[in-house]
Amino acid sequence: MASKFELKKSKNDKFVFNLLAGNGQVILTSEMYDSKASALNGIESVKKNAPNDGRYGRLCAKDGSPYFTLKAANGQVIGQSQMYSGEKARDAGIESVQQNAPGAPTSDLTAAG
């Protein structure tokens, strides 16, 4: 399976997308968007900014778990990773987003359910 974006509608009628790796694992999750158009713009922003290493924030949660954020040119966070077991795993996640996001197709699941 190739990597892809999945666009979904949340229980509170907001839109959210995930970037899935080739193995189906979520490697990036967006913020909540009020409209589908805004979420689709968010996906395009991820595609555009993903290759730029300077757009990634390499962070640690309160419990010490590493994770990362991806920011747009304006500094707004457009995606956040899951928590990782270590910095090496987190950095591999960043690499995966850099390689997979720019060409990933979008699977629109908002019409389902």
mmCIF file of N, CA, C and O in Angstrom, residues 14-101:
data_model
loop_
_atom_site.group_PDB
_atom_site.id
_atom_site.type_symbol
_atom_site.label_atom_id
_atom_site.label_comp_id
_atom_site.label_asym_id
_atom_site.label_seq_id
_atom_site.Cartn_x
_atom_site.Cartn_y
_atom_site.Cartn_z
ATOM 1 N N LYS A 14 -16.363 18.561 12.517
ATOM 2 C CA LYS A 14 -15.155 19.230 12.036
ATOM 3 C C LYS A 14 -14.441 18.257 11.105
ATOM 4 O O LYS A 14 -14.722 17.061 11.084
ATOM 5 N N PHE A 15 -13.498 18.784 10.347
ATOM 6 C CA PHE A 15 -12.740 17.956 9.411
ATOM 7 C C PHE A 15 -11.314 17.791 9.905
ATOM 8 O O PHE A 15 -10.717 18.732 10.446
ATOM 9 N N VAL A 16 -10.771 16.599 9.713
ATOM 10 C CA VAL A 16 -9.410 16.286 10.150
ATOM 11 C C VAL A 16 -8.811 15.331 9.121
ATOM 12 O O VAL A 16 -9.531 14.568 8.489
ATOM 13 N N PHE A 17 -7.494 15.418 8.939
ATOM 14 C CA PHE A 17 -6.861 14.456 8.047
ATOM 15 C C PHE A 17 -5.646 13.824 8.708
ATOM 16 O O PHE A 17 -5.041 14.391 9.614
ATOM 17 N N ASN A 18 -5.342 12.623 8.248
ATOM 18 C CA ASN A 18 -4.152 11.894 8.667
ATOM 19 C C ASN A 18 -3.334 11.574 7.432
ATOM 20 O O ASN A 18 -3.885 11.314 6.362
ATOM 21 N N LEU A 19 -2.009 11.578 7.606
ATOM 22 C CA LEU A 19 -1.120 11.046 6.582
ATOM 23 C C LEU A 19 -0.741 9.648 7.028
ATOM 24 O O LEU A 19 -0.226 9.474 8.139
ATOM 25 N N LEU A 20 -1.048 8.670 6.198
ATOM 26 C CA LEU A 20 -0.747 7.280 6.509
ATOM 27 C C LEU A 20 0.481 6.830 5.743
ATOM 28 O O LEU A 20 0.621 7.142 4.557
ATOM 29 N N ALA A 21 1.356 6.105 6.425
ATOM 30 C CA ALA A 21 2.526 5.520 5.775
ATOM 31 C C ALA A 21 2.073 4.338 4.929
ATOM 32 O O ALA A 21 0.924 3.914 4.999
ATOM 33 N N GLY A 22 2.997 3.791 4.161
ATOM 34 C CA GLY A 22 2.696 2.659 3.300
ATOM 35 C C GLY A 22 2.151 1.459 4.056
ATOM 36 O O GLY A 22 1.396 0.666 3.513
ATOM 37 N N ASN A 23 2.512 1.342 5.355
ATOM 38 C CA ASN A 23 2.040 0.214 6.168
ATOM 39 C C ASN A 23 0.701 0.511 6.846
ATOM 40 O O ASN A 23 0.221 -0.278 7.649
ATOM 41 N N GLY A 24 0.112 1.673 6.545
ATOM 42 C CA GLY A 24 -1.177 2.029 7.116
ATOM 43 C C GLY A 24 -1.091 2.753 8.450
ATOM 44 O O GLY A 24 -2.107 3.170 9.004
ATOM 45 N N GLN A 25 0.115 2.935 8.962
ATOM 46 C CA GLN A 25 0.292 3.610 10.246
ATOM 47 C C GLN A 25 0.164 5.129 10.063
ATOM 48 O O GLN A 25 0.669 5.697 9.093
ATOM 49 N N VAL A 26 -0.511 5.791 10.997
ATOM 50 C CA VAL A 26 -0.655 7.246 10.958
ATOM 51 C C VAL A 26 0.690 7.879 11.318
ATOM 52 O O VAL A 26 1.260 7.587 12.367
ATOM 53 N N ILE A 27 1.199 8.749 10.422
ATOM 54 C CA ILE A 27 2.461 9.420 10.722
ATOM 55 C C ILE A 27 2.291 10.918 10.940
ATOM 56 O O ILE A 27 3.196 11.566 11.437
ATOM 57 N N LEU A 28 1.118 11.464 10.612
ATOM 58 C CA LEU A 28 0.862 12.888 10.842
ATOM 59 C C LEU A 28 -0.644 13.098 10.944
ATOM 60 O O LEU A 28 -1.398 12.542 10.148
ATOM 61 N N THR A 29 -1.069 13.883 11.917
ATOM 62 C CA THR A 29 -2.481 14.215 12.114
ATOM 63 C C THR A 29 -2.636 15.730 12.100
ATOM 64 O O THR A 29 -1.835 16.439 12.700
ATOM 65 N N SER A 30 -3.674 16.197 11.427
ATOM 66 C CA SER A 30 -3.917 17.640 11.331
ATOM 67 C C SER A 30 -4.665 18.168 12.544
ATOM 68 O O SER A 30 -5.145 17.398 13.376
ATOM 69 N N GLU A 31 -4.809 19.491 12.569
ATOM 70 C CA GLU A 31 -5.714 20.124 13.516
ATOM 71 C C GLU A 31 -7.146 19.896 13.015
ATOM 72 O O GLU A 31 -7.340 19.331 11.947
ATOM 73 N N MET A 32 -8.119 20.351 13.775
ATOM 74 C CA MET A 32 -9.522 20.285 13.337
ATOM 75 C C MET A 32 -9.827 21.509 12.477
ATOM 76 O O MET A 32 -9.427 22.621 12.796
ATOM 77 N N TYR A 33 -10.524 21.273 11.385
ATOM 78 C CA TYR A 33 -10.910 22.358 10.478
ATOM 79 C C TYR A 33 -12.422 22.487 10.468
ATOM 80 O O TYR A 33 -13.134 21.487 10.532
ATOM 81 N N ASP A 34 -12.905 23.731 10.324
ATOM 82 C CA ASP A 34 -14.346 23.978 10.280
ATOM 83 C C ASP A 34 -14.956 23.573 8.942
ATOM 84 O O ASP A 34 -16.120 23.201 8.878
ATOM 85 N N SER A 35 -14.170 23.658 7.870
ATOM 86 C CA SER A 35 -14.724 23.334 6.552
ATOM 87 C C SER A 35 -13.837 22.330 5.825
ATOM 88 O O SER A 35 -12.637 22.231 6.087
ATOM 89 N N LYS A 36 -14.458 21.628 4.910
ATOM 90 C CA LYS A 36 -13.732 20.660 4.093
ATOM 91 C C LYS A 36 -12.681 21.374 3.242
ATOM 92 O O LYS A 36 -11.565 20.883 3.080
ATOM 93 N N ALA A 37 -13.029 22.541 2.714
ATOM 94 C CA ALA A 37 -12.096 23.303 1.878
ATOM 95 C C ALA A 37 -10.840 23.669 2.669
ATOM 96 O O ALA A 37 -9.721 23.578 2.145
ATOM 97 N N SER A 38 -11.020 24.061 3.923
ATOM 98 C CA SER A 38 -9.867 24.404 4.761
ATOM 99 C C SER A 38 -8.991 23.182 5.005
ATOM 100 O O SER A 38 -7.762 23.265 4.994
ATOM 101 N N ALA A 39 -9.618 22.040 5.231
ATOM 102 C CA ALA A 39 -8.855 20.796 5.447
ATOM 103 C C ALA A 39 -8.079 20.424 4.186
ATOM 104 O O ALA A 39 -6.912 20.015 4.273
ATOM 105 N N LEU A 40 -8.697 20.573 3.029
ATOM 106 C CA LEU A 40 -8.008 20.273 1.773
ATOM 107 C C LEU A 40 -6.837 21.233 1.559
ATOM 108 O O LEU A 40 -5.779 20.827 1.077
ATOM 109 N N ASN A 41 -7.007 22.488 1.936
ATOM 110 C CA ASN A 41 -5.901 23.451 1.883
ATOM 111 C C ASN A 41 -4.783 23.025 2.828
ATOM 112 O O ASN A 41 -3.601 23.191 2.526
ATOM 113 N N GLY A 42 -5.161 22.474 3.983
ATOM 114 C CA GLY A 42 -4.184 21.977 4.945
ATOM 115 C C GLY A 42 -3.358 20.837 4.356
ATOM 116 O O GLY A 42 -2.138 20.783 4.546
ATOM 117 N N ILE A 43 -4.014 19.945 3.632
ATOM 118 C CA ILE A 43 -3.310 18.839 2.974
ATOM 119 C C ILE A 43 -2.308 19.391 1.964
ATOM 120 O O ILE A 43 -1.153 18.959 1.917
ATOM 121 N N GLU A 44 -2.747 20.371 1.173
ATOM 122 C CA GLU A 44 -1.840 20.971 0.189
ATOM 123 C C GLU A 44 -0.652 21.640 0.880
ATOM 124 O O GLU A 44 0.476 21.583 0.393
ATOM 125 N N SER A 45 -0.907 22.248 2.019
ATOM 126 C CA SER A 45 0.159 22.894 2.783
ATOM 127 C C SER A 45 1.162 21.870 3.304
ATOM 128 O O SER A 45 2.375 22.096 3.273
ATOM 129 N N VAL A 46 0.656 20.714 3.760
ATOM 130 C CA VAL A 46 1.556 19.645 4.213
ATOM 131 C C VAL A 46 2.419 19.182 3.042
ATOM 132 O O VAL A 46 3.638 19.045 3.176
ATOM 133 N N LYS A 47 1.794 18.973 1.883
ATOM 134 C CA LYS A 47 2.540 18.518 0.702
ATOM 135 C C LYS A 47 3.656 19.508 0.350
ATOM 136 O O LYS A 47 4.764 19.113 0.009
ATOM 137 N N LYS A 48 3.332 20.800 0.434
ATOM 138 C CA LYS A 48 4.279 21.843 0.054
ATOM 139 C C LYS A 48 5.413 21.986 1.072
ATOM 140 O O LYS A 48 6.565 22.189 0.704
ATOM 141 N N ASN A 49 5.087 21.879 2.367
ATOM 142 C CA ASN A 49 6.072 22.131 3.413
ATOM 143 C C ASN A 49 6.838 20.894 3.877
ATOM 144 O O ASN A 49 7.890 21.015 4.494
ATOM 145 N N ALA A 50 6.317 19.707 3.581
ATOM 146 C CA ALA A 50 6.924 18.468 4.071
ATOM 147 C C ALA A 50 8.407 18.305 3.728
ATOM 148 O O ALA A 50 9.182 17.868 4.578
ATOM 149 N N PRO A 51 8.839 18.628 2.505
ATOM 150 C CA PRO A 51 10.253 18.404 2.181
ATOM 151 C C PRO A 51 11.228 19.323 2.925
ATOM 152 O O PRO A 51 12.418 19.027 3.004
ATOM 153 N N ASN A 52 10.744 20.420 3.484
ATOM 154 C CA ASN A 52 11.594 21.430 4.123
ATOM 155 C C ASN A 52 11.895 21.060 5.574
ATOM 156 O O ASN A 52 11.049 21.219 6.450
ATOM 157 N N ASP A 53 13.099 20.604 5.843
ATOM 158 C CA ASP A 53 13.467 20.138 7.179
ATOM 159 C C ASP A 53 13.306 21.229 8.243
ATOM 160 O O ASP A 53 13.006 20.938 9.393
ATOM 161 N N GLY A 54 13.471 22.476 7.835
ATOM 162 C CA GLY A 54 13.360 23.593 8.775
ATOM 163 C C GLY A 54 11.952 23.827 9.288
ATOM 164 O O GLY A 54 11.751 24.578 10.248
ATOM 165 N N ARG A 55 10.965 23.191 8.673
ATOM 166 C CA ARG A 55 9.567 23.362 9.083
ATOM 167 C C ARG A 55 9.163 22.404 10.203
ATOM 168 O O ARG A 55 8.046 22.463 10.693
ATOM 169 N N TYR A 56 10.059 21.512 10.598
ATOM 170 C CA TYR A 56 9.729 20.518 11.629
ATOM 171 C C TYR A 56 10.195 20.970 13.007
ATOM 172 O O TYR A 56 11.315 21.432 13.172
ATOM 173 N N GLY A 57 9.295 20.823 13.965
ATOM 174 C CA GLY A 57 9.654 21.024 15.363
ATOM 175 C C GLY A 57 9.886 19.657 15.985
ATOM 176 O O GLY A 57 9.002 18.795 15.927
ATOM 177 N N ARG A 58 11.068 19.437 16.512
ATOM 178 C CA ARG A 58 11.398 18.166 17.169
ATOM 179 C C ARG A 58 11.230 18.371 18.669
ATOM 180 O O ARG A 58 12.039 19.032 19.301
ATOM 181 N N LEU A 59 10.160 17.799 19.190
ATOM 182 C CA LEU A 59 9.727 18.105 20.550
ATOM 183 C C LEU A 59 9.650 16.862 21.421
ATOM 184 O O LEU A 59 9.734 15.735 20.924
ATOM 185 N N CYS A 60 9.460 17.094 22.732
ATOM 186 C CA CYS A 60 9.237 16.001 23.677
ATOM 187 C C CYS A 60 8.011 16.329 24.516
ATOM 188 O O CYS A 60 7.846 17.462 24.975
ATOM 189 N N ALA A 61 7.170 15.332 24.735
ATOM 190 C CA ALA A 61 5.989 15.492 25.582
ATOM 191 C C ALA A 61 6.429 15.555 27.048
ATOM 192 O O ALA A 61 7.593 15.295 27.378
ATOM 193 N N LYS A 62 5.489 15.863 27.926
ATOM 194 C CA LYS A 62 5.792 15.959 29.358
ATOM 195 C C LYS A 62 6.394 14.671 29.911
ATOM 196 O O LYS A 62 7.225 14.701 30.809
ATOM 197 N N ASP A 63 5.978 13.530 29.342
ATOM 198 C CA ASP A 63 6.512 12.247 29.821
ATOM 199 C C ASP A 63 7.830 11.871 29.150
ATOM 200 O O ASP A 63 8.365 10.788 29.369
ATOM 201 N N GLY A 64 8.341 12.779 28.305
ATOM 202 C CA GLY A 64 9.615 12.541 27.654
ATOM 203 C C GLY A 64 9.520 11.888 26.294
ATOM 204 O O GLY A 64 10.528 11.696 25.619
ATOM 205 N N SER A 65 8.291 11.522 25.863
ATOM 206 C CA SER A 65 8.124 10.874 24.558
ATOM 207 C C SER A 65 8.382 11.873 23.437
ATOM 208 O O SER A 65 7.776 12.943 23.404
ATOM 209 N N PRO A 66 9.262 11.530 22.500
ATOM 210 C CA PRO A 66 9.519 12.428 21.374
ATOM 211 C C PRO A 66 8.351 12.425 20.385
ATOM 212 O O PRO A 66 7.695 11.407 20.186
ATOM 213 N N TYR A 67 8.119 13.583 19.782
ATOM 214 C CA TYR A 67 7.155 13.719 18.697
ATOM 215 C C TYR A 67 7.583 14.904 17.853
ATOM 216 O O TYR A 67 8.554 15.593 18.191
ATOM 217 N N PHE A 68 6.889 15.144 16.749
ATOM 218 C CA PHE A 68 7.230 16.303 15.930
ATOM 219 C C PHE A 68 5.977 17.010 15.449
ATOM 220 O O PHE A 68 4.886 16.447 15.445
ATOM 221 N N THR A 69 6.177 18.272 15.085
ATOM 222 C CA THR A 69 5.132 19.065 14.444
ATOM 223 C C THR A 69 5.667 19.529 13.094
ATOM 224 O O THR A 69 6.880 19.626 12.895
ATOM 225 N N LEU A 70 4.756 19.807 12.183
ATOM 226 C CA LEU A 70 5.093 20.388 10.889
ATOM 227 C C LEU A 70 4.395 21.730 10.808
ATOM 228 O O LEU A 70 3.192 21.816 11.058
ATOM 229 N N LYS A 71 5.177 22.772 10.487
ATOM 230 C CA LYS A 71 4.615 24.122 10.420
ATOM 231 C C LYS A 71 4.613 24.645 8.995
ATOM 232 O O LYS A 71 5.482 24.308 8.194
ATOM 233 N N ALA A 72 3.630 25.498 8.712
ATOM 234 C CA ALA A 72 3.570 26.199 7.435
ATOM 235 C C ALA A 72 4.552 27.367 7.477
ATOM 236 O O ALA A 72 5.141 27.672 8.516
ATOM 237 N N ALA A 73 4.709 28.041 6.349
ATOM 238 C CA ALA A 73 5.630 29.172 6.255
ATOM 239 C C ALA A 73 5.290 30.271 7.258
ATOM 240 O O ALA A 73 6.174 30.976 7.742
ATOM 241 N N ASN A 74 4.003 30.402 7.615
ATOM 242 C CA ASN A 74 3.577 31.439 8.557
ATOM 243 C C ASN A 74 3.771 31.033 10.017
ATOM 244 O O ASN A 74 3.394 31.759 10.928
ATOM 245 N N GLY A 75 4.324 29.835 10.233
ATOM 246 C CA GLY A 75 4.594 29.380 11.603
ATOM 247 C C GLY A 75 3.460 28.602 12.241
ATOM 248 O O GLY A 75 3.603 28.094 13.349
ATOM 249 N N GLN A 76 2.323 28.478 11.546
ATOM 250 C CA GLN A 76 1.183 27.742 12.092
ATOM 251 C C GLN A 76 1.417 26.245 11.970
ATOM 252 O O GLN A 76 1.855 25.755 10.932
ATOM 253 N N VAL A 77 1.129 25.517 13.045
ATOM 254 C CA VAL A 77 1.266 24.062 13.019
ATOM 255 C C VAL A 77 0.174 23.471 12.129
ATOM 256 O O VAL A 77 -1.006 23.753 12.320
ATOM 257 N N ILE A 78 0.575 22.674 11.143
ATOM 258 C CA ILE A 78 -0.395 22.064 10.226
ATOM 259 C C ILE A 78 -0.505 20.562 10.418
ATOM 260 O O ILE A 78 -1.370 19.922 9.844
ATOM 261 N N GLY A 79 0.367 20.007 11.253
ATOM 262 C CA GLY A 79 0.282 18.580 11.539
ATOM 263 C C GLY A 79 1.158 18.211 12.718
ATOM 264 O O GLY A 79 2.143 18.882 13.000
ATOM 265 N N GLN A 80 0.749 17.157 13.409
ATOM 266 C CA GLN A 80 1.513 16.652 14.544
ATOM 267 C C GLN A 80 1.593 15.141 14.457
ATOM 268 O O GLN A 80 0.652 14.479 14.030
ATOM 269 N N SER A 81 2.730 14.616 14.878
ATOM 270 C CA SER A 81 2.925 13.161 14.844
ATOM 271 C C SER A 81 2.344 12.503 16.079
ATOM 272 O O SER A 81 1.905 13.169 17.018
ATOM 273 N N GLN A 82 2.401 11.189 16.072
ATOM 274 C CA GLN A 82 2.102 10.404 17.265
ATOM 275 C C GLN A 82 3.328 10.490 18.183
ATOM 276 O O GLN A 82 4.355 11.016 17.781
ATOM 277 N N MET A 83 3.223 9.939 19.366
ATOM 278 C CA MET A 83 4.377 9.861 20.259
ATOM 279 C C MET A 83 5.254 8.692 19.829
ATOM 280 O O MET A 83 4.757 7.640 19.419
ATOM 281 N N TYR A 84 6.554 8.876 19.923
ATOM 282 C CA TYR A 84 7.508 7.839 19.523
ATOM 283 C C TYR A 84 8.252 7.303 20.732
ATOM 284 O O TYR A 84 8.346 7.961 21.767
ATOM 285 N N SER A 85 8.827 6.127 20.547
ATOM 286 C CA SER A 85 9.562 5.467 21.636
ATOM 287 C C SER A 85 10.927 6.111 21.855
ATOM 288 O O SER A 85 11.500 5.995 22.934
ATOM 289 N N GLY A 86 11.454 6.780 20.837
ATOM 290 C CA GLY A 86 12.762 7.403 20.969
ATOM 291 C C GLY A 86 12.989 8.411 19.861
ATOM 292 O O GLY A 86 12.210 8.488 18.911
ATOM 293 N N GLU A 87 14.067 9.192 19.998
ATOM 294 C CA GLU A 87 14.358 10.232 19.014
ATOM 295 C C GLU A 87 14.651 9.656 17.636
ATOM 296 O O GLU A 87 14.292 10.245 16.619
ATOM 297 N N LYS A 88 15.296 8.496 17.589
ATOM 298 C CA LYS A 88 15.615 7.869 16.307
ATOM 299 C C LYS A 88 14.326 7.513 15.558
ATOM 300 O O LYS A 88 14.221 7.734 14.354
ATOM 301 N N ALA A 89 13.355 6.976 16.279
ATOM 302 C CA ALA A 89 12.060 6.625 15.675
ATOM 303 C C ALA A 89 11.337 7.884 15.212
ATOM 304 O O ALA A 89 10.737 7.913 14.130
ATOM 305 N N ARG A 90 11.394 8.947 16.020
ATOM 306 C CA ARG A 90 10.760 10.216 15.633
ATOM 307 C C ARG A 90 11.395 10.756 14.354
ATOM 308 O O ARG A 90 10.702 11.188 13.437
ATOM 309 N N ASP A 91 12.722 10.730 14.292
ATOM 310 C CA ASP A 91 13.411 11.253 13.112
ATOM 311 C C ASP A 91 13.085 10.430 11.873
ATOM 312 O O ASP A 91 12.985 10.964 10.766
ATOM 313 N N ALA A 92 12.870 9.131 12.052
ATOM 314 C CA ALA A 92 12.446 8.272 10.938
ATOM 315 C C ALA A 92 11.031 8.658 10.493
ATOM 316 O O ALA A 92 10.710 8.616 9.301
ATOM 317 N N GLY A 93 10.187 9.055 11.447
ATOM 318 C CA GLY A 93 8.841 9.523 11.119
ATOM 319 C C GLY A 93 8.879 10.793 10.294
ATOM 320 O O GLY A 93 8.134 10.946 9.322
ATOM 321 N N ILE A 94 9.773 11.718 10.660
ATOM 322 C CA ILE A 94 9.944 12.962 9.890
ATOM 323 C C ILE A 94 10.384 12.628 8.473
ATOM 324 O O ILE A 94 9.837 13.155 7.494
ATOM 325 N N GLU A 95 11.362 11.741 8.367
ATOM 326 C CA GLU A 95 11.846 11.324 7.050
ATOM 327 C C GLU A 95 10.720 10.738 6.211
ATOM 328 O O GLU A 95 10.616 11.001 5.012
ATOM 329 N N SER A 96 9.875 9.952 6.842
ATOM 330 C CA SER A 96 8.749 9.330 6.146
ATOM 331 C C SER A 96 7.793 10.393 5.613
ATOM 332 O O SER A 96 7.322 10.300 4.472
ATOM 333 N N VAL A 97 7.501 11.411 6.414
ATOM 334 C CA VAL A 97 6.621 12.500 5.957
ATOM 335 C C VAL A 97 7.285 13.244 4.801
ATOM 336 O O VAL A 97 6.651 13.533 3.785
ATOM 337 N N GLN A 98 8.585 13.531 4.938
ATOM 338 C CA GLN A 98 9.299 14.259 3.883
ATOM 339 C C GLN A 98 9.243 13.511 2.551
ATOM 340 O O GLN A 98 9.071 14.121 1.502
ATOM 341 N N GLN A 99 9.361 12.195 2.607
ATOM 342 C CA GLN A 99 9.383 11.399 1.389
ATOM 343 C C GLN A 99 7.983 11.115 0.845
ATOM 344 O O GLN A 99 7.778 11.091 -0.366
ATOM 345 N N ASN A 100 7.027 10.893 1.737
ATOM 346 C CA ASN A 100 5.711 10.416 1.307
ATOM 347 C C ASN A 100 4.663 11.491 1.065
ATOM 348 O O ASN A 100 3.806 11.336 0.201
ATOM 349 N N ALA A 101 4.696 12.573 1.832
ATOM 350 C CA ALA A 101 3.615 13.559 1.749
ATOM 351 C C ALA A 101 3.482 14.250 0.391
ATOM 352 O O ALA A 101 2.367 14.377 -0.113
#
